Amino acid sequence: LIAQPDITEIKRLNIRKSGSVYFADIELKILNFNAEKAHERVDHLVEELHNAIPELEAATIHYEPDHPSYQTIVKLLDSDKEHLSVEFGRTPWIEVIHQENSGEIISRKTISNPSANDKKGRAFKLVALLLSLHTDKVIIGHIVPDENIVGLFDALNIELISQTDKL
């Protein structure tokens, strides 16, 4: 289980034998973006366990999301690094802010958008980068983002905020 890239911790693993069969009760932390996908992943893990251990009669997996205790807020910035960008995929700079639930800023850094100048797929490459940063909230300049991006963020449970130019 721990070899799986989205399993970050096995909190409890109880296995008992009854006759010639085994029963497993497992509690783990799983990287997930929403409960439905995590539940599907757990169902797949149970199936993998049954395939790997023919004598396994039943496996119950309890899970909790492995998510930091802070929020990751990303601001998409213009070339001056001071104003919010109005171009989603072409935004040249990304400010990554880690903020405690109390509002206290833990860290803040500005990175370049590696796909800003690509000819194709800029928006989706940016979304992939945001996912790798475990982004909870994206703040962009006052525009109406493409409906596909809005739908994707909704599905990934990432809040998208469009606001005025001033930070």
Tab-separated table of N, CA, C and O in Angstrom, residues 15-64:
chain	number	residue	atom	x	y	z
A	15	ILE	N	-4.688	-7.136	10.749
A	15	ILE	CA	-5.010	-8.315	9.951
A	15	ILE	C	-5.266	-9.458	10.923
A	15	ILE	O	-4.492	-9.678	11.856
A	16	ARG	N	-6.369	-10.143	10.702
A	16	ARG	CA	-6.640	-11.300	11.544
A	16	ARG	C	-6.981	-12.481	10.647
A	16	ARG	O	-7.480	-12.311	9.530
A	17	LYS	N	-6.686	-13.658	11.180
A	17	LYS	CA	-6.930	-14.883	10.432
A	17	LYS	C	-8.052	-15.645	11.115
A	17	LYS	O	-8.114	-15.748	12.332
A	18	SER	N	-8.937	-16.165	10.300
A	18	SER	CA	-10.021	-17.010	10.792
A	18	SER	C	-10.071	-18.229	9.877
A	18	SER	O	-10.479	-18.125	8.714
A	19	GLY	N	-9.635	-19.337	10.389
A	19	GLY	CA	-9.564	-20.529	9.546
A	19	GLY	C	-8.511	-20.335	8.483
A	19	GLY	O	-7.362	-20.023	8.777
A	20	SER	N	-8.900	-20.458	7.241
A	20	SER	CA	-7.944	-20.330	6.141
A	20	SER	C	-8.015	-18.964	5.448
A	20	SER	O	-7.366	-18.765	4.432
A	21	VAL	N	-8.805	-18.038	5.982
A	21	VAL	CA	-8.953	-16.732	5.337
A	21	VAL	C	-8.493	-15.608	6.259
A	21	VAL	O	-8.383	-15.762	7.469
A	22	TYR	N	-8.236	-14.447	5.623
A	22	TYR	CA	-7.762	-13.271	6.347
A	22	TYR	C	-8.778	-12.139	6.227
A	22	TYR	O	-9.513	-12.033	5.233
A	23	PHE	N	-8.762	-11.273	7.243
A	23	PHE	CA	-9.579	-10.062	7.252
A	23	PHE	C	-8.649	-8.885	7.539
A	23	PHE	O	-7.823	-8.966	8.450
A	24	ALA	N	-8.766	-7.829	6.771
A	24	ALA	CA	-7.899	-6.662	6.944
A	24	ALA	C	-8.746	-5.443	7.275
A	24	ALA	O	-9.801	-5.218	6.679
A	25	ASP	N	-8.266	-4.669	8.231
A	25	ASP	CA	-8.875	-3.392	8.592
A	25	ASP	C	-7.746	-2.368	8.548
A	25	ASP	O	-6.776	-2.475	9.307
A	26	ILE	N	-7.857	-1.415	7.638
A	26	ILE	CA	-6.752	-0.503	7.355
A	26	ILE	C	-7.245	0.935	7.474
A	26	ILE	O	-8.341	1.271	7.021
A	27	GLU	N	-6.410	1.788	8.064
A	27	GLU	CA	-6.691	3.225	8.105
A	27	GLU	C	-5.488	3.922	7.499
A	27	GLU	O	-4.342	3.676	7.903
A	28	LEU	N	-5.727	4.778	6.525
A	28	LEU	CA	-4.615	5.430	5.844
A	28	LEU	C	-4.947	6.857	5.472
A	28	LEU	O	-6.099	7.283	5.524
A	29	LYS	N	-3.891	7.583	5.100
A	29	LYS	CA	-4.042	8.945	4.584
A	29	LYS	C	-3.803	8.874	3.082
A	29	LYS	O	-2.862	8.229	2.625
A	30	ILE	N	-4.664	9.542	2.351
A	30	ILE	CA	-4.585	9.498	0.898
A	30	ILE	C	-4.643	10.917	0.350
A	30	ILE	O	-5.411	11.753	0.836
A	31	LEU	N	-3.784	11.179	-0.632
A	31	LEU	CA	-3.852	12.471	-1.314
A	31	LEU	C	-5.105	12.457	-2.169
A	31	LEU	O	-5.331	11.522	-2.928
A	32	ASN	N	-5.926	13.450	-2.027
A	32	ASN	CA	-7.129	13.491	-2.847
A	32	ASN	C	-7.559	14.924	-3.082
A	32	ASN	O	-7.156	15.829	-2.376
A	33	PHE	N	-8.380	15.098	-4.108
A	33	PHE	CA	-8.886	16.420	-4.416
A	33	PHE	C	-10.370	16.519	-4.126
A	33	PHE	O	-10.917	17.583	-4.011
A	34	ASN	N	-11.033	15.390	-4.025
A	34	ASN	CA	-12.414	15.389	-3.557
A	34	ASN	C	-12.770	13.999	-3.050
A	34	ASN	O	-12.099	13.011	-3.346
A	35	ALA	N	-13.819	13.929	-2.274
A	35	ALA	CA	-14.186	12.677	-1.605
A	35	ALA	C	-14.539	11.575	-2.600
A	35	ALA	O	-14.218	10.409	-2.381
A	36	GLU	N	-15.204	11.933	-3.687
A	36	GLU	CA	-15.608	10.920	-4.665
A	36	GLU	C	-14.394	10.221	-5.271
A	36	GLU	O	-14.350	8.997	-5.360
A	37	LYS	N	-13.380	10.999	-5.658
A	37	LYS	CA	-12.177	10.396	-6.242
A	37	LYS	C	-11.420	9.566	-5.208
A	37	LYS	O	-10.892	8.500	-5.530
A	38	ALA	N	-11.372	10.030	-3.973
A	38	ALA	CA	-10.696	9.266	-2.923
A	38	ALA	C	-11.423	7.944	-2.686
A	38	ALA	O	-10.783	6.905	-2.512
A	39	HIS	N	-12.756	7.986	-2.686
A	39	HIS	CA	-13.536	6.766	-2.476
A	39	HIS	C	-13.301	5.772	-3.617
A	39	HIS	O	-13.128	4.563	-3.376
A	40	GLU	N	-13.266	6.271	-4.848
A	40	GLU	CA	-12.970	5.407	-5.996
A	40	GLU	C	-11.578	4.788	-5.855
A	40	GLU	O	-11.381	3.614	-6.164
A	41	ARG	N	-10.634	5.584	-5.378
A	41	ARG	CA	-9.266	5.093	-5.212
A	41	ARG	C	-9.216	3.984	-4.164
A	41	ARG	O	-8.540	2.963	-4.341
A	42	VAL	N	-9.941	4.171	-3.061
A	42	VAL	CA	-9.981	3.157	-2.010
A	42	VAL	C	-10.619	1.870	-2.540
A	42	VAL	O	-10.132	0.771	-2.260
A	43	ASP	N	-11.697	1.980	-3.308
A	43	ASP	CA	-12.311	0.794	-3.912
A	43	ASP	C	-11.304	0.040	-4.778
A	43	ASP	O	-11.245	-1.191	-4.760
A	44	HIS	N	-10.503	0.799	-5.531
A	44	HIS	CA	-9.480	0.185	-6.384
A	44	HIS	C	-8.412	-0.516	-5.530
A	44	HIS	O	-7.947	-1.612	-5.877
A	45	LEU	N	-8.023	0.111	-4.406
A	45	LEU	CA	-7.043	-0.511	-3.520
A	45	LEU	C	-7.560	-1.830	-2.939
A	45	LEU	O	-6.819	-2.805	-2.853
A	46	VAL	N	-8.835	-1.853	-2.555
A	46	VAL	CA	-9.433	-3.089	-2.029
A	46	VAL	C	-9.373	-4.181	-3.096
A	46	VAL	O	-8.999	-5.328	-2.821
A	47	GLU	N	-9.700	-3.831	-4.316
A	47	GLU	CA	-9.640	-4.794	-5.422
A	47	GLU	C	-8.212	-5.300	-5.628
A	47	GLU	O	-7.986	-6.504	-5.810
A	48	GLU	N	-7.232	-4.407	-5.581
A	48	GLU	CA	-5.829	-4.807	-5.729
A	48	GLU	C	-5.407	-5.763	-4.615
A	48	GLU	O	-4.687	-6.730	-4.865
A	49	LEU	N	-5.841	-5.480	-3.386
A	49	LEU	CA	-5.512	-6.366	-2.267
A	49	LEU	C	-6.103	-7.759	-2.469
A	49	LEU	O	-5.437	-8.769	-2.233
A	50	HIS	N	-7.361	-7.822	-2.912
A	50	HIS	CA	-7.994	-9.121	-3.167
A	50	HIS	C	-7.268	-9.884	-4.272
A	50	HIS	O	-7.120	-11.107	-4.185
A	51	ASN	N	-6.809	-9.181	-5.295
A	51	ASN	CA	-6.069	-9.834	-6.378
A	51	ASN	C	-4.697	-10.327	-5.908
A	51	ASN	O	-4.235	-11.376	-6.343
A	52	ALA	N	-4.051	-9.562	-5.027
A	52	ALA	CA	-2.712	-9.919	-4.561
A	52	ALA	C	-2.732	-11.003	-3.483
A	52	ALA	O	-1.768	-11.760	-3.352
A	53	ILE	N	-3.827	-11.060	-2.715
A	53	ILE	CA	-3.916	-12.015	-1.597
A	53	ILE	C	-5.211	-12.811	-1.768
A	53	ILE	O	-6.268	-12.413	-1.282
A	54	PRO	N	-5.150	-13.939	-2.449
A	54	PRO	CA	-6.364	-14.723	-2.709
A	54	PRO	C	-7.109	-15.152	-1.436
A	54	PRO	O	-8.322	-15.305	-1.453
A	55	GLU	N	-6.375	-15.331	-0.336
A	55	GLU	CA	-7.000	-15.775	0.913
A	55	GLU	C	-7.681	-14.632	1.681
A	55	GLU	O	-8.252	-14.847	2.743
A	56	LEU	N	-7.624	-13.438	1.143
A	56	LEU	CA	-8.223	-12.282	1.807
A	56	LEU	C	-9.740	-12.314	1.607
A	56	LEU	O	-10.235	-12.182	0.498
A	57	GLU	N	-10.454	-12.538	2.686
A	57	GLU	CA	-11.916	-12.619	2.635
A	57	GLU	C	-12.544	-11.238	2.537
A	57	GLU	O	-13.473	-11.014	1.770
A	58	ALA	N	-12.039	-10.293	3.352
A	58	ALA	CA	-12.614	-8.943	3.369
A	58	ALA	C	-11.537	-7.933	3.752
A	58	ALA	O	-10.683	-8.208	4.598
A	59	ALA	N	-11.592	-6.780	3.117
A	59	ALA	CA	-10.691	-5.676	3.459
A	59	ALA	C	-11.542	-4.424	3.618
A	59	ALA	O	-12.338	-4.082	2.739
A	60	THR	N	-11.369	-3.782	4.738
A	60	THR	CA	-12.059	-2.519	4.995
A	60	THR	C	-10.996	-1.442	5.102
A	60	THR	O	-10.060	-1.564	5.904
A	61	ILE	N	-11.138	-0.406	4.292
A	61	ILE	CA	-10.174	0.691	4.324
A	61	ILE	C	-10.906	1.959	4.733
A	61	ILE	O	-11.867	2.374	4.088
A	62	HIS	N	-10.422	2.545	5.811
A	62	HIS	CA	-10.889	3.857	6.250
A	62	HIS	C	-9.818	4.844	5.812
A	62	HIS	O	-8.627	4.562	5.912
A	63	TYR	N	-10.228	5.997	5.352
A	63	TYR	CA	-9.232	6.955	4.885
A	63	TYR	C	-9.580	8.358	5.348
A	63	TYR	O	-10.717	8.677	5.672
A	64	GLU	N	-8.542	9.167	5.364
A	64	GLU	CA	-8.722	10.595	5.593
A	64	GLU	C	-7.814	11.307	4.606
A	64	GLU	O	-6.764	10.780	4.218
